[in-house]
mmCIF file of C-alpha atoms in Angstrom:
data_model
loop_
_atom_site.group_PDB
_atom_site.id
_atom_site.type_symbol
_atom_site.label_atom_id
_atom_site.label_comp_id
_atom_site.label_asym_id
_atom_site.label_seq_id
_atom_site.Cartn_x
_atom_site.Cartn_y
_atom_site.Cartn_z
ATOM 1 C CA UNK A 1484 79.497 -18.487 42.918
ATOM 2 C CA UNK A 1485 82.127 -19.375 45.647
ATOM 3 C CA UNK A 1486 81.612 -23.170 44.382
ATOM 4 C CA UNK A 1487 81.395 -22.260 41.003
ATOM 5 C CA UNK A 1488 84.890 -20.943 40.847
ATOM 6 C CA UNK A 1489 86.622 -22.642 43.643
ATOM 7 C CA UNK A 1490 85.117 -26.048 42.206
ATOM 8 C CA UNK A 1491 86.592 -25.118 39.695
ATOM 9 C CA UNK A 1492 89.754 -22.817 40.281
ATOM 10 C CA UNK A 1493 89.198 -19.267 38.691
ATOM 11 C CA UNK A 1494 89.038 -15.937 40.492
ATOM 12 C CA UNK A 1495 86.077 -14.305 41.233
ATOM 13 C CA UNK A 1496 86.961 -10.678 39.094
ATOM 14 C CA UNK A 1497 87.378 -13.421 35.786
ATOM 15 C CA UNK A 1498 83.240 -14.039 36.052
ATOM 16 C CA UNK A 1499 82.516 -10.630 36.994
ATOM 17 C CA UNK A 1500 84.783 -10.031 33.720
ATOM 18 C CA UNK A 1501 81.748 -11.764 31.536
ATOM 19 C CA UNK A 1502 78.963 -11.297 33.367
ATOM 20 C CA UNK A 1503 77.851 -8.296 35.332
ATOM 21 C CA UNK A 1504 75.847 -10.158 38.722
ATOM 22 C CA UNK A 1505 75.245 -13.821 40.314
ATOM 23 C CA UNK A 1506 71.604 -12.759 37.780
ATOM 24 C CA UNK A 1507 73.191 -12.433 35.032
ATOM 25 C CA UNK A 1508 75.174 -15.373 35.064
ATOM 26 C CA UNK A 1509 71.969 -17.375 36.415
ATOM 27 C CA UNK A 1510 70.287 -16.316 33.362
ATOM 28 C CA UNK A 1511 72.887 -17.456 30.848
ATOM 29 C CA UNK A 1512 73.645 -20.910 32.993
ATOM 30 C CA UNK A 1513 69.277 -21.754 32.125
ATOM 31 C CA UNK A 1514 69.310 -20.714 28.997
ATOM 32 C CA UNK A 1515 72.357 -23.011 28.358
ATOM 33 C CA UNK A 1516 70.440 -25.368 30.091
ATOM 34 C CA UNK A 1517 67.055 -25.100 27.747
ATOM 35 C CA UNK A 1518 69.127 -24.569 24.900
ATOM 36 C CA UNK A 1519 71.109 -27.541 25.684
ATOM 37 C CA UNK A 1520 67.559 -29.844 26.729
ATOM 38 C CA UNK A 1521 66.002 -28.432 23.253
ATOM 39 C CA UNK A 1522 68.441 -29.411 20.917
ATOM 40 C CA UNK A 1523 68.615 -33.037 23.222
ATOM 41 C CA UNK A 1524 64.746 -33.867 22.112
ATOM 42 C CA UNK A 1525 65.494 -32.575 18.798
ATOM 43 C CA UNK A 1526 68.520 -34.340 17.634
ATOM 44 C CA UNK A 1527 67.571 -38.074 16.313
ATOM 45 C CA UNK A 1528 64.732 -36.362 14.371
ATOM 46 C CA UNK A 1529 61.463 -34.406 15.772
ATOM 47 C CA UNK A 1530 60.041 -38.392 15.098
ATOM 48 C CA UNK A 1531 59.139 -38.122 19.205
ATOM 49 C CA UNK A 1532 56.683 -34.135 18.856
ATOM 50 C CA UNK A 1533 55.101 -36.276 15.385
ATOM 51 C CA UNK A 1534 54.307 -38.625 16.859
ATOM 52 C CA UNK A 1535 53.133 -36.181 19.989
ATOM 53 C CA UNK A 1536 54.000 -39.005 22.136
ATOM 54 C CA UNK A 1537 54.616 -37.398 25.715
ATOM 55 C CA UNK A 1538 55.506 -40.098 27.577
ATOM 56 C CA UNK A 1539 58.603 -40.314 25.598
ATOM 57 C CA UNK A 1540 59.332 -36.648 25.639
ATOM 58 C CA UNK A 1541 59.591 -37.351 29.649
ATOM 59 C CA UNK A 1542 61.578 -40.270 28.794
ATOM 60 C CA UNK A 1543 64.385 -38.258 26.927
ATOM 61 C CA UNK A 1544 63.829 -35.356 29.563
ATOM 62 C CA UNK A 1545 65.062 -38.184 32.127
ATOM 63 C CA UNK A 1546 67.915 -39.562 30.008
ATOM 64 C CA UNK A 1547 69.772 -35.859 29.205
ATOM 65 C CA UNK A 1548 69.777 -35.654 32.640
ATOM 66 C CA UNK A 1549 71.209 -38.642 33.268
ATOM 67 C CA UNK A 1550 74.307 -37.922 30.040
ATOM 68 C CA UNK A 1551 74.196 -34.716 31.569
ATOM 69 C CA UNK A 1552 73.706 -34.377 35.310
ATOM 70 C CA UNK A 1553 75.250 -31.390 35.300
ATOM 71 C CA UNK A 1554 72.014 -29.470 33.453
ATOM 72 C CA UNK A 1555 69.643 -31.431 35.793
ATOM 73 C CA UNK A 1556 70.216 -29.009 38.785
ATOM 74 C CA UNK A 1557 69.307 -26.139 37.151
ATOM 75 C CA UNK A 1558 66.703 -26.978 34.817
ATOM 76 C CA UNK A 1559 64.490 -27.909 38.196
ATOM 77 C CA UNK A 1560 65.885 -24.534 39.675
ATOM 78 C CA UNK A 1561 64.688 -22.715 37.251
ATOM 79 C CA UNK A 1562 61.728 -25.184 37.103
ATOM 80 C CA UNK A 1563 60.853 -25.121 41.321
ATOM 81 C CA UNK A 1564 61.615 -22.133 42.234
ATOM 82 C CA UNK A 1565 62.191 -18.941 39.912
ATOM 83 C CA UNK A 1566 64.514 -16.241 42.097
ATOM 84 C CA UNK A 1567 61.257 -14.578 42.251
ATOM 85 C CA UNK A 1568 63.055 -11.278 40.405
ATOM 86 C CA UNK A 1569 63.321 -13.240 37.432
ATOM 87 C CA UNK A 1570 60.276 -15.649 37.015
ATOM 88 C CA UNK A 1571 59.914 -13.070 33.528
ATOM 89 C CA UNK A 1572 63.780 -13.609 32.099
ATOM 90 C CA UNK A 1573 63.016 -17.005 33.097
ATOM 91 C CA UNK A 1574 59.762 -17.525 32.011
ATOM 92 C CA UNK A 1575 60.903 -15.982 28.070
ATOM 93 C CA UNK A 1576 64.028 -18.085 27.874
ATOM 94 C CA UNK A 1577 61.811 -21.602 27.887
ATOM 95 C CA UNK A 1578 59.865 -20.180 25.424
ATOM 96 C CA UNK A 1579 61.186 -22.677 23.014
ATOM 97 C CA UNK A 1580 60.706 -26.169 24.969
ATOM 98 C CA UNK A 1581 56.966 -24.949 26.545
ATOM 99 C CA UNK A 1582 56.624 -24.332 22.250
ATOM 100 C CA UNK A 1583 58.124 -27.355 21.068
ATOM 101 C CA UNK A 1584 55.279 -30.113 24.270
ATOM 102 C CA UNK A 1585 52.760 -27.325 23.463
ATOM 103 C CA UNK A 1586 53.334 -29.215 20.038
ATOM 104 C CA UNK A 1587 54.320 -32.524 21.429
ATOM 105 C CA UNK A 1588 50.363 -32.208 23.500
ATOM 106 C CA UNK A 1589 49.171 -31.019 20.320
ATOM 107 C CA UNK A 1590 49.748 -33.710 18.088
ATOM 108 C CA UNK A 1591 48.936 -36.700 20.995
ATOM 109 C CA UNK A 1592 45.927 -35.379 21.754
ATOM 110 C CA UNK A 1593 45.042 -35.474 17.824
ATOM 111 C CA UNK A 1594 45.276 -39.457 17.967
ATOM 112 C CA UNK A 1595 42.302 -39.520 21.652
ATOM 113 C CA UNK A 1596 39.183 -39.739 20.605
ATOM 114 C CA UNK A 1597 37.568 -36.786 23.499
ATOM 115 C CA UNK A 1598 34.916 -36.756 25.213
ATOM 116 C CA UNK A 1599 31.482 -34.667 23.705
ATOM 117 C CA UNK A 1600 31.527 -31.322 24.156
ATOM 118 C CA UNK A 1601 35.578 -30.975 24.424
ATOM 119 C CA UNK A 1602 37.782 -28.899 22.497
ATOM 120 C CA UNK A 1603 41.252 -29.309 21.536
ATOM 121 C CA UNK A 1604 42.004 -25.930 22.122
ATOM 122 C CA UNK A 1605 39.921 -26.608 26.141
ATOM 123 C CA UNK A 1606 42.569 -30.685 26.263
ATOM 124 C CA UNK A 1607 45.348 -27.840 25.625
ATOM 125 C CA UNK A 1608 44.403 -25.279 28.562
ATOM 126 C CA UNK A 1609 43.285 -28.244 30.476
ATOM 127 C CA UNK A 1610 46.996 -29.477 30.312
ATOM 128 C CA UNK A 1611 48.417 -27.094 31.279
ATOM 129 C CA UNK A 1612 46.306 -25.798 33.961
ATOM 130 C CA UNK A 1613 47.601 -29.631 35.566
ATOM 131 C CA UNK A 1614 51.233 -29.173 34.085
ATOM 132 C CA UNK A 1615 51.601 -26.611 36.601
ATOM 133 C CA UNK A 1616 49.288 -27.425 39.528
ATOM 134 C CA UNK A 1617 51.523 -30.537 39.909
ATOM 135 C CA UNK A 1618 54.725 -28.151 39.882
ATOM 136 C CA UNK A 1619 53.120 -26.012 42.408
ATOM 137 C CA UNK A 1620 52.929 -29.511 44.387
ATOM 138 C CA UNK A 1621 56.085 -29.773 44.565
ATOM 139 C CA UNK A 1622 57.056 -26.017 44.708
ATOM 140 C CA UNK A 1623 55.268 -25.974 48.299
ATOM 141 C CA UNK A 1624 57.556 -29.597 49.027
ATOM 142 C CA UNK A 1625 60.854 -27.128 48.738
ATOM 143 C CA UNK A 1626 58.460 -24.507 51.774
ATOM 144 C CA UNK A 1627 59.048 -27.980 54.420
ATOM 145 C CA UNK A 1628 62.832 -27.963 53.453
ATOM 146 C CA UNK A 1629 62.739 -30.896 51.915
ATOM 147 C CA UNK A 1630 65.988 -32.658 50.845
ATOM 148 C CA UNK A 1631 66.459 -31.088 46.773
ATOM 149 C CA UNK A 1632 67.901 -33.615 45.182
ATOM 150 C CA UNK A 1633 64.801 -36.249 46.542
ATOM 151 C CA UNK A 1634 62.113 -33.700 46.077
ATOM 152 C CA UNK A 1635 63.165 -33.527 42.196
ATOM 153 C CA UNK A 1636 63.649 -37.135 42.139
ATOM 154 C CA UNK A 1637 59.782 -37.564 43.264
ATOM 155 C CA UNK A 1638 58.686 -35.484 41.015
ATOM 156 C CA UNK A 1639 60.819 -37.585 38.143
ATOM 157 C CA UNK A 1640 59.049 -41.013 39.347
ATOM 158 C CA UNK A 1641 55.898 -39.530 39.770
ATOM 159 C CA UNK A 1642 55.097 -38.344 36.352
ATOM 160 C CA UNK A 1643 54.404 -41.050 34.459
ATOM 161 C CA UNK A 1644 50.816 -41.310 36.538
ATOM 162 C CA UNK A 1645 50.236 -38.557 35.972
ATOM 163 C CA UNK A 1646 50.464 -38.423 32.562
ATOM 164 C CA UNK A 1647 47.940 -40.745 32.619
ATOM 165 C CA UNK A 1648 45.760 -39.131 34.949
ATOM 166 C CA UNK A 1649 46.005 -36.121 33.041
ATOM 167 C CA UNK A 1650 44.465 -38.214 30.058
ATOM 168 C CA UNK A 1651 42.173 -40.633 31.039
ATOM 169 C CA UNK A 1652 41.612 -39.138 34.492
ATOM 170 C CA UNK A 1653 40.771 -41.371 37.744
ATOM 171 C CA UNK A 1654 37.434 -42.084 37.228
ATOM 172 C CA UNK A 1655 35.148 -44.947 34.866
ATOM 173 C CA UNK A 1656 32.290 -43.374 32.985
ATOM 174 C CA UNK A 1657 29.444 -45.166 34.302
ATOM 175 C CA UNK A 1658 28.452 -44.222 38.140
ATOM 176 C CA UNK A 1659 27.257 -47.429 41.095
#
């Protein structure tokens, strides 16, 4: 709060006139971040959505943060380090992004030849679990006091490899 007021040269009184406390201000910022990201995803139409292009989704997210770096820290703070008392509210704010991701994953999976006895529903659940595990790994790194910006860079850098591993696994089917 102090940094916001100092950088913008405004008094805390003005902020508290519009927001009852820091939590309400934080949630308003997160909501704006998600809204801007969602709008950015859809600005050129839903072609990547229809194609189910998961790689393009991640590239678009990275481009969004290049174009709007002010949202980068907010997004990753909400993703990896949400205050415990605000987890439910942040999850609710994330719903439109989660729905968009679901549609993209669904369209992508429809193009793949799934293994025998693996359904689309199981695949979606698997992707959700893997995504949560990936983010949990980085949440634990925060507890190790790693630099947050370095952590974000590492998170984004590894995503293409992790998407490949999630979709195609780590081993060939033949056993030696």
